[in-house]
Short mmCIF file of C-alpha atoms and ligand atoms in Angstrom, two decimals:
data_model
loop_
_atom_site.label_atom_id
_atom_site.label_comp_id
_atom_site.label_asym_id
_atom_site.label_seq_id
_atom_site.Cartn_x
_atom_site.Cartn_y
_atom_site.Cartn_z
CA MET W 22 0.47 -0.24 -0.03
CA GLU W 23 0.99 3.47 -0.34
CA PHE W 24 1.75 6.54 2.44
CA GLU W 25 -2.07 7.29 0.98
CA THR W 26 -3.84 4.23 1.88
CA LYS W 27 -1.91 3.30 5.10
CA CYS W 28 -3.50 5.88 6.04
CA LEU W 29 -6.61 4.74 5.47
CA HIS W 30 -6.67 0.86 5.43
CA ALA W 31 -3.96 0.58 8.00
CA GLY W 32 -4.18 -1.35 11.97
CA TYR W 33 -7.92 -3.16 10.51
CA THR W 34 -9.35 -4.47 8.33
CA PRO W 35 -12.97 -5.88 8.85
CA GLY W 36 -14.48 -8.55 8.56
CA ASN W 37 -17.79 -9.86 6.59
CA GLY W 38 -20.30 -7.23 8.12
CA GLU W 39 -18.10 -5.99 11.33
CA PRO W 40 -17.97 -1.74 11.88
CA ARG W 41 -16.92 -0.36 8.40
CA VAL W 42 -14.56 2.67 10.81
CA LEU W 43 -12.60 1.15 12.78
CA PRO W 44 -15.57 1.07 16.79
CA ILE W 45 -14.28 2.13 19.82
CA THR W 46 -13.82 -0.35 22.05
CA GLN W 47 -14.30 1.40 25.81
CA SER W 48 -13.45 -1.48 28.11
CA THR W 49 -11.33 -2.03 30.57
CA THR W 50 -11.02 -5.73 30.24
CA TYR W 51 -12.13 -8.87 28.50
CA THR W 52 -13.17 -12.33 29.73
CA TYR W 53 -11.90 -15.82 28.91
CA ASP W 54 -13.04 -19.23 29.35
CA SER W 55 -10.50 -20.05 31.58
CA THR W 56 -7.16 -19.33 33.75
CA GLU W 57 -5.27 -20.71 31.56
CA GLU W 58 -5.44 -18.86 29.31
CA ILE W 59 -5.69 -16.11 31.89
CA GLY W 60 -2.12 -17.26 32.66
CA LYS W 61 -1.02 -17.63 29.42
CA LEU W 62 -0.96 -14.43 28.52
CA PHE W 63 0.06 -12.82 31.96
CA ASP W 64 3.40 -15.30 30.67
CA LEU W 65 3.53 -13.92 27.56
CA GLU W 66 3.59 -17.35 26.01
CA LYS W 67 0.07 -15.78 24.69
CA SER W 68 -1.02 -12.72 22.39
CA GLY W 69 -4.10 -11.26 23.74
CA TYR W 70 -5.74 -7.99 25.18
CA PHE W 71 -6.92 -9.06 29.33
CA TYR W 72 -6.71 -5.77 30.09
CA THR W 73 -6.44 -1.73 28.72
CA ARG W 74 -3.60 -0.42 30.40
CA LEU W 75 -2.37 -3.27 28.40
CA ALA W 76 -3.99 -3.06 24.94
CA ASN W 77 -6.73 -2.49 23.77
CA PRO W 78 -8.48 -3.67 19.72
CA THR W 79 -8.47 0.75 19.32
CA THR W 80 -5.44 1.74 20.49
CA GLY W 81 -4.07 -1.01 18.50
CA ALA W 82 -5.16 -1.41 15.54
CA VAL W 83 -3.37 2.88 15.40
CA GLU W 84 -0.34 1.38 16.86
CA GLU W 85 -0.15 -0.68 13.92
CA LYS W 86 -1.01 1.58 11.37
CA LEU W 87 1.27 4.27 12.88
CA ALA W 88 4.18 1.33 12.97
CA ALA W 89 3.59 1.07 9.03
CA LEU W 90 3.73 4.10 8.51
CA GLU W 91 7.69 4.84 10.21
CA LYS W 92 8.36 1.52 8.41
CA GLY W 93 8.83 -0.47 12.57
CA VAL W 94 7.95 -3.46 14.44
CA GLY W 95 6.07 -2.00 16.57
CA ALA W 96 4.36 0.76 17.90
CA LEU W 97 3.12 1.65 21.47
CA CYS W 98 0.71 4.72 21.93
CA THR W 99 1.42 6.81 24.97
CA ALA W 100 -1.46 9.20 27.28
CA SER W 101 0.46 12.29 25.35
CA GLY W 102 3.87 12.97 23.52
CA GLN W 103 5.85 14.13 26.99
CA ALA W 104 5.07 10.30 28.48
CA ALA W 105 6.22 8.91 24.79
CA THR W 106 9.14 10.21 25.00
CA PHE W 107 10.13 9.63 28.97
CA TYR W 108 9.32 6.08 28.62
CA ALA W 109 11.16 5.65 25.54
CA ILE W 110 14.23 7.25 27.13
CA LEU W 111 13.79 4.67 30.68
CA ASN W 112 13.08 1.53 28.36
CA ILE W 113 17.32 1.48 27.66
CA LEU W 114 18.85 3.87 30.14
CA GLU W 115 18.43 3.33 34.02
CA SER W 116 20.43 5.94 36.55
CA GLY W 117 24.15 6.13 35.92
CA ASP W 118 23.12 6.23 32.46
CA HIS W 119 23.61 8.93 29.90
CA PHE W 120 22.59 10.12 26.63
CA ILE W 121 23.00 12.43 24.27
CA SER W 122 20.82 15.32 22.32
CA SER W 123 20.16 17.77 20.52
CA SER W 124 19.87 21.19 22.23
CA TYR W 125 17.58 22.34 20.10
CA ILE W 126 14.21 20.21 20.46
CA TYR W 127 10.81 20.86 22.21
CA GLY W 128 11.13 23.28 25.56
CA GLY W 129 9.39 19.93 27.79
CA THR W 130 11.67 17.71 26.53
CA PHE W 131 14.29 20.04 27.85
CA ASN W 132 12.92 19.93 30.79
CA LEU W 133 12.84 16.37 30.95
CA PHE W 134 16.13 15.54 30.05
CA ALA W 135 17.89 19.12 32.10
CA HIS W 136 15.73 18.50 35.45
CA THR W 137 13.17 15.27 36.07
CA LEU W 138 15.97 12.53 34.16
CA ARG W 139 18.56 14.38 35.95
CA LYS W 140 16.27 13.77 39.22
CA MET W 141 16.24 9.97 38.88
CA GLY W 142 19.91 9.83 38.39
CA ILE W 143 19.84 9.50 33.91
CA GLU W 144 22.11 12.96 32.60
CA VAL W 145 22.22 14.50 29.66
CA THR W 146 25.27 15.93 27.39
CA PHE W 147 22.96 18.71 24.86
CA VAL W 148 25.17 19.76 21.76
CA ASP W 149 25.06 21.50 18.53
CA GLN W 150 23.34 19.56 16.17
CA ASN W 151 25.38 21.29 13.36
CA ALA W 152 29.11 20.26 15.08
CA SER W 153 30.95 17.72 12.98
CA LEU W 154 30.16 14.53 14.17
CA GLU W 155 34.55 14.57 15.53
CA GLU W 156 33.15 16.94 17.84
CA LEU W 157 30.32 15.43 18.63
CA LYS W 158 31.83 12.54 19.80
CA LYS W 159 33.28 14.42 22.22
CA ALA W 160 29.89 14.65 24.39
CA ALA W 161 29.81 10.23 24.11
CA LYS W 162 31.11 8.91 27.50
CA PRO W 163 31.60 5.08 29.16
CA ASN W 164 28.49 5.80 30.70
CA THR W 165 26.99 6.96 27.16
CA LYS W 166 23.95 4.86 25.92
CA ALA W 167 21.07 6.92 23.28
CA ILE W 168 21.08 9.31 21.13
CA PHE W 169 18.53 11.66 20.88
CA ALA W 170 16.92 14.71 18.19
CA GLU W 171 13.87 16.12 16.30
CA THR W 172 13.51 15.55 13.15
CA ILE W 173 12.42 19.64 13.06
CA ALA W 174 13.42 21.29 16.07
CA ASN W 175 10.64 22.75 17.27
CA PRO W 176 10.20 25.95 17.68
CA ALA W 177 13.54 26.83 15.65
CA LEU W 178 12.86 24.60 12.65
CA HIS W 179 16.80 23.17 12.06
CA VAL W 180 16.54 20.92 9.89
CA LEU W 181 18.06 17.18 11.78
CA ASP W 182 21.25 16.23 9.21
CA ILE W 183 19.90 12.84 10.92
CA GLU W 184 22.58 10.28 8.54
CA LYS W 185 25.16 12.29 10.96
CA PHE W 186 23.84 11.76 13.56
CA ALA W 187 23.08 8.47 13.00
CA GLN W 188 26.19 7.76 11.98
CA LEU W 189 26.79 8.66 15.63
CA ALA W 190 24.64 6.57 17.26
CA LYS W 191 26.51 3.52 15.06
CA ALA W 192 30.19 4.32 16.00
CA LEU W 193 29.03 4.56 19.79
CA ASP W 194 27.09 1.52 19.81
CA VAL W 195 23.52 2.66 21.29
CA PRO W 196 20.19 2.76 19.73
CA PHE W 197 19.34 7.13 17.73
CA LEU W 198 16.25 8.09 19.16
CA ILE W 199 14.19 10.98 17.39
CA ASP W 200 11.46 12.52 17.60
CA ASN W 201 9.56 12.71 13.84
CA THR W 202 6.37 15.40 15.27
CA PHE W 203 7.32 17.81 12.80
CA ALA W 204 8.02 16.40 10.36
CA THR W 205 5.15 13.42 10.65
CA PRO W 206 5.90 10.65 7.90
CA TYR W 207 4.20 11.46 5.37
CA TYR W 208 7.23 14.06 4.85
CA CYS W 209 9.71 12.12 6.35
CA ASN W 210 10.70 8.35 8.01
CA PRO W 211 13.74 8.75 10.24
CA VAL W 212 13.72 4.52 9.65
CA ASP W 213 15.01 5.18 6.69
CA PHE W 214 18.04 6.98 7.41
CA GLY W 215 19.07 5.05 10.04
CA ALA W 216 17.30 6.23 12.94
CA ASP W 217 16.21 3.45 15.24
CA ILE W 218 13.83 4.59 17.37
CA VAL W 219 10.56 7.23 16.55
CA ILE W 220 8.52 9.93 18.37
CA HIS W 221 5.95 11.50 17.75
CA SER W 222 4.01 13.90 19.58
CA THR W 223 0.16 12.29 18.29
CA THR W 224 -1.47 16.23 20.07
CA LYS W 225 -0.03 17.69 16.61
CA TYR W 226 -0.09 16.72 12.56
CA LEU W 227 -0.77 12.67 13.18
CA ASP W 228 -4.73 14.05 14.87
CA GLY W 229 -4.77 17.64 13.67
CA HIS W 230 -7.69 18.24 14.47
CA ALA W 231 -6.29 19.39 18.00
CA VAL W 232 -9.05 16.97 19.94
CA GLN W 233 -6.79 14.29 21.08
CA THR W 234 -2.86 14.88 23.71
CA GLY W 235 -1.57 11.61 22.89
CA GLY W 236 2.88 9.87 21.92
CA VAL W 237 3.87 6.87 19.61
CA ILE W 238 6.97 5.19 20.67
CA ILE W 239 7.49 3.09 17.35
CA ASP W 240 10.48 0.71 17.13
CA GLY W 241 12.45 0.28 13.98
CA GLY W 242 13.68 -3.18 14.73
CA LYS W 243 17.32 -2.86 13.27
CA PHE W 244 18.79 -2.06 16.41
CA ASN W 245 21.39 -4.49 18.42
CA TRP W 246 20.11 -5.35 22.00
CA ASN W 247 23.11 -7.84 22.49
CA ASN W 248 25.62 -5.61 22.88
CA GLY W 249 26.32 -4.97 26.44
CA LYS W 250 24.92 -2.08 26.53
CA PHE W 251 21.52 -2.92 26.92
CA PRO W 252 20.64 -5.76 30.29
CA GLN W 253 16.94 -5.01 30.94
CA LEU W 254 16.50 -6.12 27.12
CA SER W 255 19.29 -9.44 27.25
CA GLU W 256 19.22 -11.17 30.73
CA PRO W 257 15.70 -12.11 32.09
CA ASP W 258 13.38 -9.59 33.52
CA GLU W 259 12.41 -11.42 37.81
CA THR W 260 8.79 -10.05 36.48
CA TYR W 261 7.63 -12.49 33.34
CA HIS W 262 9.80 -15.48 35.25
CA GLY W 263 13.43 -14.44 33.68
CA LEU W 264 11.85 -14.24 29.99
CA VAL W 265 14.83 -12.49 27.85
CA TYR W 266 13.40 -9.90 25.65
CA THR W 267 15.05 -10.73 23.14
CA GLU W 268 15.01 -14.41 22.85
CA ALA W 269 11.23 -13.96 22.96
CA PHE W 270 10.36 -11.28 20.68
CA GLY W 271 13.46 -10.99 18.70
CA ALA W 272 13.64 -6.83 16.72
CA ALA W 273 10.32 -6.19 18.14
CA ALA W 274 12.25 -6.79 21.76
CA TYR W 275 12.51 -3.53 22.50
CA ILE W 276 8.65 -1.65 21.89
CA THR W 277 7.30 -5.09 23.93
CA LYS W 278 8.94 -4.76 26.79
CA ALA W 279 8.23 -1.29 26.99
CA ARG W 280 4.39 -2.37 26.29
CA VAL W 281 4.93 -4.78 29.10
CA GLN W 282 7.03 -3.41 31.36
CA LEU W 283 6.81 0.36 30.92
CA MET W 284 3.61 0.68 30.57
CA ARG W 285 1.62 -2.25 32.95
CA ASP W 286 4.26 0.02 35.78
CA LEU W 287 3.97 3.35 35.05
CA GLY W 288 0.47 3.54 32.57
CA ALA W 289 0.47 6.66 30.40
CA THR W 290 -1.97 4.61 28.76
CA PRO W 291 -4.59 6.74 26.19
CA SER W 292 -7.90 6.00 26.31
CA PRO W 293 -8.91 4.41 23.20
CA GLN W 294 -11.84 7.19 22.94
CA ASN W 295 -9.07 8.72 21.80
CA SER W 296 -7.34 6.37 19.87
CA PHE W 297 -10.46 6.97 18.29
CA LEU W 298 -9.82 10.37 17.23
CA LEU W 299 -6.92 9.96 16.68
CA ASN W 300 -7.00 7.46 14.10
CA LEU W 301 -9.73 10.00 12.54
CA GLY W 302 -6.86 11.70 11.63
CA ILE W 303 -3.99 10.13 11.45
CA GLU W 304 -6.44 8.74 8.24
CA THR W 305 -6.71 12.45 5.94
CA LEU W 306 -2.84 13.04 7.07
CA ALA W 307 -1.71 13.29 3.72
CA VAL W 308 -3.50 16.02 1.86
CA ARG W 309 -3.72 17.98 5.20
CA MET W 310 0.44 18.06 5.46
CA GLU W 311 0.59 19.24 2.34
CA ARG W 312 -2.12 22.41 2.93
CA HIS W 313 0.24 22.74 5.65
CA PHE W 314 2.48 23.31 3.75
CA GLN W 315 1.55 24.87 0.79
CA ASN W 316 -0.21 27.86 2.46
CA ALA W 317 2.99 28.10 5.57
CA LEU W 318 5.57 28.74 2.09
CA ALA W 319 2.74 31.38 0.44
CA VAL W 320 3.03 32.71 4.36
CA ALA W 321 6.35 32.69 4.60
CA GLU W 322 7.27 34.79 2.11
CA PHE W 323 4.97 36.81 2.90
CA LEU W 324 6.91 38.06 6.25
CA THR W 325 10.04 38.00 3.92
CA GLU W 326 8.29 41.39 3.04
CA GLN W 327 7.20 42.69 6.12
CA ALA W 328 9.62 45.86 7.67
CA ALA W 329 9.11 45.00 11.07
CA VAL W 330 10.18 41.34 10.34
CA LYS W 331 13.22 41.15 11.07
CA LYS W 332 14.50 37.16 10.28
CA VAL W 333 11.46 34.07 9.21
CA THR W 334 12.44 30.87 9.54
CA TYR W 335 10.76 28.47 7.26
CA PRO W 336 12.82 25.94 5.84
CA GLY W 337 10.54 25.98 2.36
CA LEU W 338 12.22 29.46 1.69
CA LYS W 339 15.50 28.55 -0.28
CA GLN W 340 17.61 31.72 1.45
CA ASP W 341 16.89 29.77 4.55
CA LYS W 342 20.36 28.26 5.89
CA ASN W 343 18.40 25.07 6.10
CA TYR W 344 16.64 24.79 2.96
CA GLU W 345 19.30 22.23 1.98
CA MET W 346 18.90 19.53 4.59
CA ALA W 347 15.71 20.38 3.85
CA GLN W 348 15.47 19.01 0.05
CA LYS W 349 17.93 16.10 1.49
CA TYR W 350 14.98 14.64 4.58
CA VAL W 351 12.46 16.40 3.34
CA PRO W 352 11.95 17.46 -0.22
CA ASN W 353 8.52 16.93 -0.98
CA GLY W 354 7.33 19.37 2.17
CA LEU W 355 7.83 20.31 5.23
CA CYS W 356 5.05 21.40 8.27
CA GLY W 357 3.07 24.48 8.85
CA VAL W 358 4.79 25.85 11.43
CA ILE W 359 6.98 29.06 10.96
CA SER W 360 9.77 30.98 13.36
CA PHE W 361 9.83 34.94 13.30
CA GLU W 362 11.37 37.80 14.68
CA ILE W 363 9.95 40.76 15.20
CA ALA W 364 12.84 43.07 15.44
CA ALA W 365 11.15 45.35 18.08
CA GLY W 366 11.89 42.84 20.62
CA LYS W 367 9.29 41.43 23.23
CA GLU W 368 6.32 43.57 23.73
CA VAL W 369 5.32 45.02 19.69
CA ALA W 370 5.66 40.97 19.02
CA ALA W 371 3.64 41.04 22.02
CA LYS W 372 0.90 43.84 20.65
CA TRP W 373 1.92 42.06 17.17
CA LEU W 374 -0.49 38.38 18.35
CA ASP W 375 -2.57 40.59 20.45
CA SER W 376 -4.16 42.29 17.50
CA LEU W 377 -4.37 39.17 15.17
CA GLN W 378 -8.50 38.26 14.43
CA MET W 379 -9.07 35.20 12.68
CA VAL W 380 -4.97 33.53 13.87
CA SER W 381 -5.62 32.54 17.72
CA LEU W 382 -3.27 32.54 20.23
CA GLU W 383 -2.86 28.94 21.90
CA VAL W 384 -0.37 26.75 23.27
CA HIS W 385 -0.28 24.17 20.97
CA VAL W 386 0.78 24.17 17.30
CA ALA W 387 -0.47 21.43 13.53
CA ASP W 388 -3.84 22.61 14.26
CA ILE W 389 -5.88 22.60 11.19
CA ARG W 390 -6.68 26.56 12.79
CA THR W 391 -3.71 28.42 12.11
CA CYS W 392 -2.73 29.57 15.83
CA ALA W 393 0.22 31.45 17.64
CA LEU W 394 2.82 31.87 19.96
CA HIS W 395 5.18 34.36 22.25
CA PRO W 396 7.80 30.64 22.81
CA ALA W 397 9.63 33.57 25.01
CA SER W 398 6.85 34.18 27.98
CA SER W 399 5.56 30.01 27.06
CA THR W 400 6.10 27.20 26.06
CA HIS W 401 10.29 28.89 26.67
CA ARG W 402 9.52 30.58 29.83
CA GLN W 403 11.26 28.38 32.37
CA LEU W 404 14.69 28.76 30.32
CA ASN W 405 16.81 31.01 31.21
CA ASP W 406 18.50 33.16 28.68
CA GLU W 407 21.87 31.24 27.55
CA GLU W 408 19.39 27.89 27.95
CA LEU W 409 16.70 30.17 25.42
CA ALA W 410 19.92 30.99 23.02
CA GLN W 411 20.92 28.10 22.88
CA ALA W 412 17.82 26.57 21.91
CA GLY W 413 17.88 28.83 19.86
CA ILE W 414 14.99 31.62 20.32
CA SER W 415 14.58 35.02 20.99
CA PRO W 416 12.24 37.26 22.69
CA GLY W 417 10.26 38.36 19.70
CA LEU W 418 10.80 34.94 18.61
CA VAL W 419 6.64 34.40 17.22
CA ARG W 420 5.78 30.55 16.62
CA LEU W 421 3.43 31.16 13.42
CA SER W 422 2.09 27.41 12.34
CA CYS W 423 -0.72 27.64 9.38
CA GLY W 424 -3.59 26.27 9.35
CA ILE W 425 -5.28 25.06 6.07
CA GLU W 426 -8.02 27.59 6.23
CA ASN W 427 -7.20 29.77 2.80
CA VAL W 428 -4.62 31.75 2.15
CA ASN W 429 -5.06 34.43 1.75
CA ASP W 430 -7.31 34.98 4.55
CA ILE W 431 -4.31 34.08 7.45
CA ILE W 432 -2.40 36.57 5.54
CA ALA W 433 -5.18 39.23 5.75
CA ASP W 434 -4.96 38.17 9.18
CA LEU W 435 -1.50 38.50 9.44
CA LYS W 436 -1.44 42.15 7.50
CA GLN W 437 -3.83 43.71 9.46
CA ALA W 438 -1.99 42.79 12.53
CA PHE W 439 0.82 44.65 11.38
CA GLU W 440 -0.54 47.52 9.70
CA GLN W 441 -1.12 47.69 13.72
CA LEU W 442 1.78 48.60 14.56
CA GLU W 443 2.05 51.61 12.08
CA GLY W 444 -0.85 53.66 14.02
C1 PLP E 502 8.69 18.32 19.06
C2 PLP E 502 8.05 17.66 20.21
N1 PLP E 502 7.83 16.08 20.47
C3 PLP E 502 6.70 16.78 21.99
C4 PLP E 502 5.89 17.04 22.06
C5 PLP E 502 5.17 17.23 23.76
O1 PLP E 502 3.68 16.56 23.16
P1 PLP E 502 2.73 16.59 24.14
O2 PLP E 502 2.24 18.11 24.19
O3 PLP E 502 1.49 15.67 23.62
O4 PLP E 502 2.87 15.66 25.92
C6 PLP E 502 5.58 18.12 21.87
C7 PLP E 502 4.75 19.21 22.18
O5 PLP E 502 4.21 20.40 21.30
C8 PLP E 502 6.38 18.33 20.39
O6 PLP E 502 6.17 19.64 20.29
#
């Protein structure tokens, strides 16, 4: 199946007389005829549903679809993108371990890495993702266990040299985890460029309608966990009578462990209702992304012509410093998110945002409706000036997420807000 077809058909094939649309299985539990059968489910000897915290038919169908879209061997949906990132790391790292992350990442991920994981004894080193491979290798330590970055960074919109990061991971013999939220699988499949684990906040483009929070971890299935660095996967798990994930589940060892151990113990499971809504969003992902891209490119061009605007960052613009990298990794299109800098700084940026009429102020991106945000006073307000600069954020920076309205209406609204600055 081609991508657009998978968006509609992967993960759910109704049988004769069954519902055409993926049904919501709004049930926490499932019944069985014998205790023996339930015992086999608990011992992971048999697959099946026994409790919705671990698996649910609606969520399972969406997981299968997402694994197909990202060319993975399996997927685990979570209650939010944050939970997905947290589990993706915690599945293989523990107290005393270290990992390397690009500094161009979402503010919430930065907090998770720099503060919460650190309190748990997992240490991170942030690197400039544009540094050379040799420079990047200097961040490695004997206890380095993973590499992390975003395909298109939120909100700096830097496009990652995915192959360079994959080489770094390979050189260190550790997995490369990538957050592909902004690119979406429609525009980029990081596993094609050597990424091992793909993460999404499904709250964003995959849903697209701003109706549910969710996350997903997709296992590329290619990393060799038997290299002595990941005893969590290659040595017996006492909570399953000494089962060894790499032996029992082969290529799907990582994602199976995330489900049967982390989801079992930590429980950030999505509701079946939310999985249903997410599925509706994914069905139209391909058509929505094309419109997001067309609109964003036209809006970015409009912004470059505005006197009040110092700088526009959109890797679809030929003059953007990430244009070449975008041509390599996301050649067919990009997300609808643009960032630009209002030259006069924080207060004027706030005034411009407050003057918008159709475009709404929201702590969100990737909605079908155009929305805008001021990162320095919202998503990234916990960061100090130095950290803000490291994440590529200036006080006058505006993040604009172009929706799928008629582009003339989006531009008209931005234009009237600029006119108010002149008045
Ligand atoms: C790139 C990226 N990753 C992860 C997250 C976290 O996702 P969630 O808000 O669903 O927890 C976000 C949220 O904005 C994001 O933009």
